[in-house]
mmCIF file with all atom_site columns, C-alpha atoms in Angstrom:
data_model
loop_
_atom_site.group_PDB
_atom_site.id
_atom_site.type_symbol
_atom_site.label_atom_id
_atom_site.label_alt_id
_atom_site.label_comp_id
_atom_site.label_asym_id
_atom_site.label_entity_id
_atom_site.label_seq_id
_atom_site.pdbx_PDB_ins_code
_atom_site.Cartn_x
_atom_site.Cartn_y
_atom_site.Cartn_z
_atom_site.occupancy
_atom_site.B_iso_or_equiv
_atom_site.pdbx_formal_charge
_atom_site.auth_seq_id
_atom_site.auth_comp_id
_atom_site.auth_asym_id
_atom_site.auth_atom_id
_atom_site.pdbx_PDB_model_num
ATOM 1   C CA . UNK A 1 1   ? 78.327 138.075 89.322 1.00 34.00 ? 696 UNK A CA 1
ATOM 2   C CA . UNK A 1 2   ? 80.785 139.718 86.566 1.00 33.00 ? 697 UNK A CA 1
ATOM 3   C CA . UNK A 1 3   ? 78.972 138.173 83.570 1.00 36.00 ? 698 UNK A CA 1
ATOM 4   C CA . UNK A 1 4   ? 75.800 140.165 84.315 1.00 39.00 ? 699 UNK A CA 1
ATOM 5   C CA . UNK A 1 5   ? 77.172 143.504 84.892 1.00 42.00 ? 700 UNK A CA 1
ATOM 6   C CA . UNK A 1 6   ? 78.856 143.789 81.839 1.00 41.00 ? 701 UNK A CA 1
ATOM 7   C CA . UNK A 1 7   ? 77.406 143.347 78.094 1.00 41.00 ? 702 UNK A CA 1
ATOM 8   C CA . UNK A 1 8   ? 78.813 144.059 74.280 1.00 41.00 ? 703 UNK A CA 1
ATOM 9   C CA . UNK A 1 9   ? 77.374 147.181 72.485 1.00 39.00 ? 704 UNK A CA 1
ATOM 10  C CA . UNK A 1 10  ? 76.649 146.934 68.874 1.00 38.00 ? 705 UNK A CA 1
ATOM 11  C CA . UNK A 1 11  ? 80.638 147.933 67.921 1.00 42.00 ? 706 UNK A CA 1
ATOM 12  C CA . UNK A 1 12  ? 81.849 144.839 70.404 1.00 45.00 ? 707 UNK A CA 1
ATOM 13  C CA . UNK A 1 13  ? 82.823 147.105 73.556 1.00 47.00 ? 708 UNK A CA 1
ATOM 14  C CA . UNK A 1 14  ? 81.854 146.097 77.297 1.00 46.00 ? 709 UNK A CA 1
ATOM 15  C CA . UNK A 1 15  ? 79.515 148.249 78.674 1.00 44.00 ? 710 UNK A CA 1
ATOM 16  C CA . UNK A 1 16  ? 77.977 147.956 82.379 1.00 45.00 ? 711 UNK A CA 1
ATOM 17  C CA . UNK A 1 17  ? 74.437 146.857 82.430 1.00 41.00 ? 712 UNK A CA 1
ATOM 18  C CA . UNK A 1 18  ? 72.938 149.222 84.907 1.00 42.00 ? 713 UNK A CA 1
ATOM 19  C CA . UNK A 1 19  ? 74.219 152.175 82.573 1.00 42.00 ? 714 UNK A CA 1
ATOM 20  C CA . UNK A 1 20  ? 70.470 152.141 81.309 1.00 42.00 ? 715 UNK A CA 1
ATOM 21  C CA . UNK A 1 21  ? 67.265 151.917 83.407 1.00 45.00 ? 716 UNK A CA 1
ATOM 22  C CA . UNK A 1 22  ? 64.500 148.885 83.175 1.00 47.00 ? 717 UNK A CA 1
ATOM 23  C CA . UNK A 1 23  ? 62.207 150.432 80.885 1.00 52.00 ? 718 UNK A CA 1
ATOM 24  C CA . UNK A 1 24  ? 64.873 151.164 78.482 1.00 49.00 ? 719 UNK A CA 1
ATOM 25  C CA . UNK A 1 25  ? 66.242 147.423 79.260 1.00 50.00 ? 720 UNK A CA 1
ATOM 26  C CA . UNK A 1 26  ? 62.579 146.311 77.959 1.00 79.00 ? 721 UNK A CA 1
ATOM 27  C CA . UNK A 1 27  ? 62.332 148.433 75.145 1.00 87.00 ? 722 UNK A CA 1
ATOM 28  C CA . UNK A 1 28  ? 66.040 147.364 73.770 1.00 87.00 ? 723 UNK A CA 1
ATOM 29  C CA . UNK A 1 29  ? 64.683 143.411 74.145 1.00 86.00 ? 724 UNK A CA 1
ATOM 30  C CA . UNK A 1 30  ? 61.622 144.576 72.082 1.00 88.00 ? 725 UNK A CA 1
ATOM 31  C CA . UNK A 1 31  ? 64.024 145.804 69.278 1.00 90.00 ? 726 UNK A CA 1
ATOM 32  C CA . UNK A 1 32  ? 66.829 143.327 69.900 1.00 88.00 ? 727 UNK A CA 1
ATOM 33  C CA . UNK A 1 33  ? 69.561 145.712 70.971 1.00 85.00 ? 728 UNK A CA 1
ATOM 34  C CA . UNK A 1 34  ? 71.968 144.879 74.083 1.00 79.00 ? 729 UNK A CA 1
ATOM 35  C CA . UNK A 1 35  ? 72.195 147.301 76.656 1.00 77.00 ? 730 UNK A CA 1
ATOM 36  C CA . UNK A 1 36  ? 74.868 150.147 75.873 1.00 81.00 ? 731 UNK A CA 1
ATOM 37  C CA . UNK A 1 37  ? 73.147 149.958 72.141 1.00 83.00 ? 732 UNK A CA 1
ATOM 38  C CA . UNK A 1 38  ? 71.356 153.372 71.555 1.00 89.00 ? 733 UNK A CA 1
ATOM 39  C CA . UNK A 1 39  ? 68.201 152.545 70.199 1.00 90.00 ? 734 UNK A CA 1
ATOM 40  C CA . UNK A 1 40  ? 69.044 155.393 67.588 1.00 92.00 ? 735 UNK A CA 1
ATOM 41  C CA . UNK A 1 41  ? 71.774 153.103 66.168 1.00 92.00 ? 736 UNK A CA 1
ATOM 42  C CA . UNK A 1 42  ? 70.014 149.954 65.986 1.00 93.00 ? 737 UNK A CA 1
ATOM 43  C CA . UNK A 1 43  ? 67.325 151.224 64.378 1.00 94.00 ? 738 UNK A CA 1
ATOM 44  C CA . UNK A 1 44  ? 69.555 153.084 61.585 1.00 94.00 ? 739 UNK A CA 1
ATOM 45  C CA . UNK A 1 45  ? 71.699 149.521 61.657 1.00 92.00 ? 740 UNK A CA 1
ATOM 46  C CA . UNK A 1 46  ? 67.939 147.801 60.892 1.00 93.00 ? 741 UNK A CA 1
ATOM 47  C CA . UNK A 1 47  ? 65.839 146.119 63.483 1.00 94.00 ? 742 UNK A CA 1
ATOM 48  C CA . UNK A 1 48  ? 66.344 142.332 62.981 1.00 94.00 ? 743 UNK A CA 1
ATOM 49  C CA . UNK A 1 49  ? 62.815 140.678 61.898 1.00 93.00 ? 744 UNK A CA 1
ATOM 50  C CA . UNK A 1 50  ? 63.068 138.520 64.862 1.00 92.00 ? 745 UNK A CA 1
ATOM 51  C CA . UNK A 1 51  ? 61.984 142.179 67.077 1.00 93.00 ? 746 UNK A CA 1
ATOM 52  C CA . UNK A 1 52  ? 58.254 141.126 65.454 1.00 94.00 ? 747 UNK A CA 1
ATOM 53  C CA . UNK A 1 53  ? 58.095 138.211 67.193 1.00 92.00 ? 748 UNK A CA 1
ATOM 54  C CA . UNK A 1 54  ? 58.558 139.763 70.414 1.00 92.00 ? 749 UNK A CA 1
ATOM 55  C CA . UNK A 1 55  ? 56.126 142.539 69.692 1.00 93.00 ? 750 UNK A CA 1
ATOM 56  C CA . UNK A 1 56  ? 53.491 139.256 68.961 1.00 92.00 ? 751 UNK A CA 1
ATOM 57  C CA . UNK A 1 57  ? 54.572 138.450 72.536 1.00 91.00 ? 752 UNK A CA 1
ATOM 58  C CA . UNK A 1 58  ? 53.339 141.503 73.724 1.00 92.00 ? 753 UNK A CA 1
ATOM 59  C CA . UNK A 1 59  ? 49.755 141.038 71.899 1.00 93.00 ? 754 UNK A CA 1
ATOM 60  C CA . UNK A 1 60  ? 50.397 143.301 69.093 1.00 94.00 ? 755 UNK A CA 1
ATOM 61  C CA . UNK A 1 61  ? 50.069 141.873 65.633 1.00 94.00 ? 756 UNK A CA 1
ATOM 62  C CA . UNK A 1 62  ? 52.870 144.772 63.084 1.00 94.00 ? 757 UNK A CA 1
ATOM 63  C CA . UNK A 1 63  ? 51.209 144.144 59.994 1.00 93.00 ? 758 UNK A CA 1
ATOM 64  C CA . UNK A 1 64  ? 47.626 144.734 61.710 1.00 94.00 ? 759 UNK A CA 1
ATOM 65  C CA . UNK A 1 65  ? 48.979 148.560 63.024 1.00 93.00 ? 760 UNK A CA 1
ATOM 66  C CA . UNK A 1 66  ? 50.609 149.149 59.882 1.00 93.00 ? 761 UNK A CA 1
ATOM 67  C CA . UNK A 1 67  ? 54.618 148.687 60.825 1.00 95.00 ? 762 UNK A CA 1
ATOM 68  C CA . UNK A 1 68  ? 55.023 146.158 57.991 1.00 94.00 ? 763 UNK A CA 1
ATOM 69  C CA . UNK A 1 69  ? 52.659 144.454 55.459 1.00 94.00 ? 764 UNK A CA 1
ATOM 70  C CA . UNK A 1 70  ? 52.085 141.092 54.945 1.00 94.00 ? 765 UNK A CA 1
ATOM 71  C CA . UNK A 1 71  ? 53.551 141.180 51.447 1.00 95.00 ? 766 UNK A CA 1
ATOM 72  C CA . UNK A 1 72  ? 56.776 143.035 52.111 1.00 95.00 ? 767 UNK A CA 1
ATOM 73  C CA . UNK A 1 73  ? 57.187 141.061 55.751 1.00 93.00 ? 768 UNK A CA 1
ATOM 74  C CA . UNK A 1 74  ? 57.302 138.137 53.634 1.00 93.00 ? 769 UNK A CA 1
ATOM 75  C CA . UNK A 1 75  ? 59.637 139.370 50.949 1.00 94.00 ? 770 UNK A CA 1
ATOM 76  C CA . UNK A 1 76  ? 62.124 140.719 54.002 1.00 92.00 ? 771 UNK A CA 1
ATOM 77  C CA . UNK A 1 77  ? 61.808 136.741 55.283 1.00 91.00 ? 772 UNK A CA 1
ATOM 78  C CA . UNK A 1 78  ? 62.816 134.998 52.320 1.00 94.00 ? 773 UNK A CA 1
ATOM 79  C CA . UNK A 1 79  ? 65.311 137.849 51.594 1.00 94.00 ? 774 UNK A CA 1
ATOM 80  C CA . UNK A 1 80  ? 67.011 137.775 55.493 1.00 91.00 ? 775 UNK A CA 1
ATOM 81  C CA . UNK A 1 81  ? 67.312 141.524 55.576 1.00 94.00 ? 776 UNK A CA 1
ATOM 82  C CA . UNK A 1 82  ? 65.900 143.675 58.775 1.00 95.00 ? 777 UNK A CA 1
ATOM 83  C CA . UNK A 1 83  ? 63.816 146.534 59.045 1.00 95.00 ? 778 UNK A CA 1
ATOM 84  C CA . UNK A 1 84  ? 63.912 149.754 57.105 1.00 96.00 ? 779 UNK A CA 1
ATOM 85  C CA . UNK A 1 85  ? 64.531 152.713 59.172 1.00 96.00 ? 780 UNK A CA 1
ATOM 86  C CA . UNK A 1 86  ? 61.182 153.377 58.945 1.00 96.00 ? 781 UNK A CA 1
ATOM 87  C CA . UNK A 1 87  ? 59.944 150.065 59.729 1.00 96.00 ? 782 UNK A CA 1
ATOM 88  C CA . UNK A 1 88  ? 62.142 150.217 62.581 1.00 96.00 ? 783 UNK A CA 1
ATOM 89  C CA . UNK A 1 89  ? 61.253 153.979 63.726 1.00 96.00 ? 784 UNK A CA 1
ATOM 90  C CA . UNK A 1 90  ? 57.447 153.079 63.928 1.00 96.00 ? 785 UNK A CA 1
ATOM 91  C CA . UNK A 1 91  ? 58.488 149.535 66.168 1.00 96.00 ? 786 UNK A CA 1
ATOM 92  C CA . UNK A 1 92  ? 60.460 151.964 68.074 1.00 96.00 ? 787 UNK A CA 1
ATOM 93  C CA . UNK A 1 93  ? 57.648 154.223 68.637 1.00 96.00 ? 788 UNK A CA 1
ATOM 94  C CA . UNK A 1 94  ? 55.111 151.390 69.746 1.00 96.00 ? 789 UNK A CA 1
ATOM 95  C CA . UNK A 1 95  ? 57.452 149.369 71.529 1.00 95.00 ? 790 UNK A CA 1
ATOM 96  C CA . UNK A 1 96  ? 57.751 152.834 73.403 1.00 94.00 ? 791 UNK A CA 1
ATOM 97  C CA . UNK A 1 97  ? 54.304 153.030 74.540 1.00 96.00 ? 792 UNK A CA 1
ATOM 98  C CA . UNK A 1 98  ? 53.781 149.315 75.012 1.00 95.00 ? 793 UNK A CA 1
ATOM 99  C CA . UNK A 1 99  ? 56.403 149.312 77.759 1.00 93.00 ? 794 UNK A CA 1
ATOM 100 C CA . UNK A 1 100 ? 55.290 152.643 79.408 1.00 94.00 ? 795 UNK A CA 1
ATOM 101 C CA . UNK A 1 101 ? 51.631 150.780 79.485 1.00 94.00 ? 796 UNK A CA 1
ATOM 102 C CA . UNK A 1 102 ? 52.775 147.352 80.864 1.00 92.00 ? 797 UNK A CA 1
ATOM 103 C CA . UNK A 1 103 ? 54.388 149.488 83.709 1.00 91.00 ? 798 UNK A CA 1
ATOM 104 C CA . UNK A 1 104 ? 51.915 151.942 84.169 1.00 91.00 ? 799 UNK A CA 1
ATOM 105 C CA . UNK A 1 105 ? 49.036 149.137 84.530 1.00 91.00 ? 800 UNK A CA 1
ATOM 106 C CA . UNK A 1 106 ? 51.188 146.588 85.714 1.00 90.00 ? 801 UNK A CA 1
ATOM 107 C CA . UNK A 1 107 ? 49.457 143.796 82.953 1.00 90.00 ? 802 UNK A CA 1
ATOM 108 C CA . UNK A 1 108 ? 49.939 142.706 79.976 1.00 92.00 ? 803 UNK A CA 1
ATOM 109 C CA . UNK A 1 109 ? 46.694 142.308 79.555 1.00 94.00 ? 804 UNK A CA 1
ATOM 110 C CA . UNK A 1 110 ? 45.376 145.390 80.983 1.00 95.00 ? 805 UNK A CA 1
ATOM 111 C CA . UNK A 1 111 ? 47.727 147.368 78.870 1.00 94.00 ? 806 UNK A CA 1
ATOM 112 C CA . UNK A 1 112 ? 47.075 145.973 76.260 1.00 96.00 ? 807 UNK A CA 1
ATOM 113 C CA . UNK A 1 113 ? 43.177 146.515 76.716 1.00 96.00 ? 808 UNK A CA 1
ATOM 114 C CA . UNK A 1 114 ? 44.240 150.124 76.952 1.00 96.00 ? 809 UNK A CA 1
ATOM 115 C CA . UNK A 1 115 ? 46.796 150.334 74.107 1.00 97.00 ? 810 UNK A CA 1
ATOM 116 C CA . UNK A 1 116 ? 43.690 149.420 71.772 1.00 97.00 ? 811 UNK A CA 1
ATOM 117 C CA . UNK A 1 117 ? 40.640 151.374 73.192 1.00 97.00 ? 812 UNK A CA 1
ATOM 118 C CA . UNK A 1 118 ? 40.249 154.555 71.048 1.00 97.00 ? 813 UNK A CA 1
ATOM 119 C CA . UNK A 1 119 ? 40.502 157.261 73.043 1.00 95.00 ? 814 UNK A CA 1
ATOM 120 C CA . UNK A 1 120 ? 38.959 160.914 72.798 1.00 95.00 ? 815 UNK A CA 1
ATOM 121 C CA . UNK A 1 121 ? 42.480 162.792 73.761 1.00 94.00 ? 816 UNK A CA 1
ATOM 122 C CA . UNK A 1 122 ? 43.806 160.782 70.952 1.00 96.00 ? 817 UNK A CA 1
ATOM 123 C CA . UNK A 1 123 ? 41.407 161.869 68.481 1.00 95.00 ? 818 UNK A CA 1
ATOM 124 C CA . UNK A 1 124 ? 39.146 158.829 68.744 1.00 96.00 ? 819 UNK A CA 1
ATOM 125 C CA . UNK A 1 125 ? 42.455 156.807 67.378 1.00 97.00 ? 820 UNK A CA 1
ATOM 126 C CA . UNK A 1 126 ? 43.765 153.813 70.194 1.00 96.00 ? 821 UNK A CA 1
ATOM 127 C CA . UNK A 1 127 ? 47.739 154.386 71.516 1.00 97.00 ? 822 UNK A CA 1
ATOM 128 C CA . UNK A 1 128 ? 48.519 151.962 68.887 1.00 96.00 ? 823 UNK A CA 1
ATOM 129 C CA . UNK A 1 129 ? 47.163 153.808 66.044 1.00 96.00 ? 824 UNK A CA 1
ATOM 130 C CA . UNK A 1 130 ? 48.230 157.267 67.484 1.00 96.00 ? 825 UNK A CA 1
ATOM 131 C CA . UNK A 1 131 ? 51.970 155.874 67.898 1.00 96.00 ? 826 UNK A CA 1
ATOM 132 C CA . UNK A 1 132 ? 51.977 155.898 64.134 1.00 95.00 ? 827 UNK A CA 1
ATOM 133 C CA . UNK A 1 133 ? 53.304 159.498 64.336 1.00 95.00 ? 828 UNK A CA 1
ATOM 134 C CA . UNK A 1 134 ? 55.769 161.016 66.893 1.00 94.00 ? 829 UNK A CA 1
ATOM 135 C CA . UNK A 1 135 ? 53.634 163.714 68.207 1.00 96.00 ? 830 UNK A CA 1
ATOM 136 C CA . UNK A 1 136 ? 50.505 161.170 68.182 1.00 96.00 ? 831 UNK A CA 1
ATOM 137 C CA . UNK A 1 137 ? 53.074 158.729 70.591 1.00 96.00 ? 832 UNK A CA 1
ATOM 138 C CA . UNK A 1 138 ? 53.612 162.121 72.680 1.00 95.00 ? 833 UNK A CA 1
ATOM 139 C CA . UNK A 1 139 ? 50.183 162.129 73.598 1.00 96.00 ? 834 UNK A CA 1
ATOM 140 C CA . UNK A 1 140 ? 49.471 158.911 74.265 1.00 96.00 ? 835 UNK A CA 1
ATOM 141 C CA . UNK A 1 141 ? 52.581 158.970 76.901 1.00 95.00 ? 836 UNK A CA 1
ATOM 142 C CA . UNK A 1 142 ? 50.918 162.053 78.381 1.00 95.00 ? 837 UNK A CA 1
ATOM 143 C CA . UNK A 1 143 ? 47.836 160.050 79.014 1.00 95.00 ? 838 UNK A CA 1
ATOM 144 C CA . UNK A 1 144 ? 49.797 157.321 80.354 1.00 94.00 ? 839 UNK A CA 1
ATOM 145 C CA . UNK A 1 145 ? 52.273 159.781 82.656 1.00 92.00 ? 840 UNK A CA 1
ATOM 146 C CA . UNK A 1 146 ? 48.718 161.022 83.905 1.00 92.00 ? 841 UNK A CA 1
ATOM 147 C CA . UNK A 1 147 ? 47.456 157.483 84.590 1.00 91.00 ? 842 UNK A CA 1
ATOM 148 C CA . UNK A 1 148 ? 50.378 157.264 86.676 1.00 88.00 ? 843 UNK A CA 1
ATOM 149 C CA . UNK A 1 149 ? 49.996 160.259 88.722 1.00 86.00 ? 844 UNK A CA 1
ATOM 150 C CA . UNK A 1 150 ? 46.758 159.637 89.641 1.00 83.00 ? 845 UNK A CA 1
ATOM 151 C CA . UNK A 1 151 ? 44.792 161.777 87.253 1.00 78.00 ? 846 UNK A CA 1
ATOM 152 C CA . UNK A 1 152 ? 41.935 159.990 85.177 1.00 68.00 ? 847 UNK A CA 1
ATOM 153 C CA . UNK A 1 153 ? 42.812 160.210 81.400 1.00 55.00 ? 848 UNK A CA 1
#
C-alpha cells in the first residue's frame, strides 16, 4: 500500500520508507524520529523523553548507565522539555549498539546478556558502559562486527 511507503520527515516532507535500511528503522524508533529524519537532526532538535521508555523496553534502565539522572529526568518531566544534545548523543550512541546486538544475537535477551558482561577488549567496562564515549562505542561494534563474522570476541 501507498500509506506505508511514504512517511513525513521532521520539516513535514514525504519521504519513501525504504530510503533507510532496518537497523537504522530500529534505531530512529529508539529515538523517536520517522524515517527520512537524520538522527543528527533529531538529536540537535532534542530527543523527546518518551525515547527512555523505549530504551526500558529494550532492558536498559538511562539513569543506571548514566544518560540522565534521576533528579534532572524528573525535573525534564515536570518541565515537558526533551533531551539535551548530550543526553540525546549518549541515547544515540547506546541505542546504536543495542540494535547492532539484538541483530547480531538475534535476542533480546541474549543481547542484552552481552551488552552488560564486562569485557577485556573493552577495558573490563560492558558495551553499555564503553558506549559512554564514541571511540569506546567503536569498539564495542568491532566486537560485535566480529561476532558476526564468525570470529570469537
Amino acid at each position: 500500500p501507498l500509506i506505508n511507503r511514504w512517511a513525513p520527515n521532521v520539516a513535514g516532507q514525504r519521504v519513501p520508507r525504504k530510503a533507510c535500511s532496518p537497523a537504522r528503522y530500529t534505531l530512529l524508533d529508539l529515538l523517536g524520529g520517522v524515517p527520512g529524519t537524520s538522527a543528527d537532526q533529531l538529536i540537535r532538535l532534542g530527543v523527546p523523553l518518551s525515547a527512555l521508555d523505549r530504551l526500558s523496553q529494550h532492558g536498559v534502565n538511562p539513569t543506571d548507565i548514566g544518560i540522565i539522572s534521576q533528579r534532572a529526568l524528573g525535573k525534564r518531566f515536570s518541565q515537558g522539555k526533551p533531551l539535551t544534545l548530550n543526553e540525546g548523543d549518549h541515547l544515540y550512541r547506546v541505542g546504536r549498539i543495542i540494535v547492532l546486538a539484538e541483530a547480531t544475537f538475534f535476542s533480546q535477551r541474549k543481547a542484552l546478556l552481552w551488552l552488560k558482561r564486562p569485557r577485556r577488549a573493552l577495558g573490563r567496562r560492558s558495551a553499555l558502559q564503553a558506549a559512554y564515549t564514541t571511540p569506546g562505542l567503536l569498539a564495542a561494534e568491532d566486537l560485535l562486527l566480529q561476532l558476526q563474522h564468525g570470529f570469537a570476541a
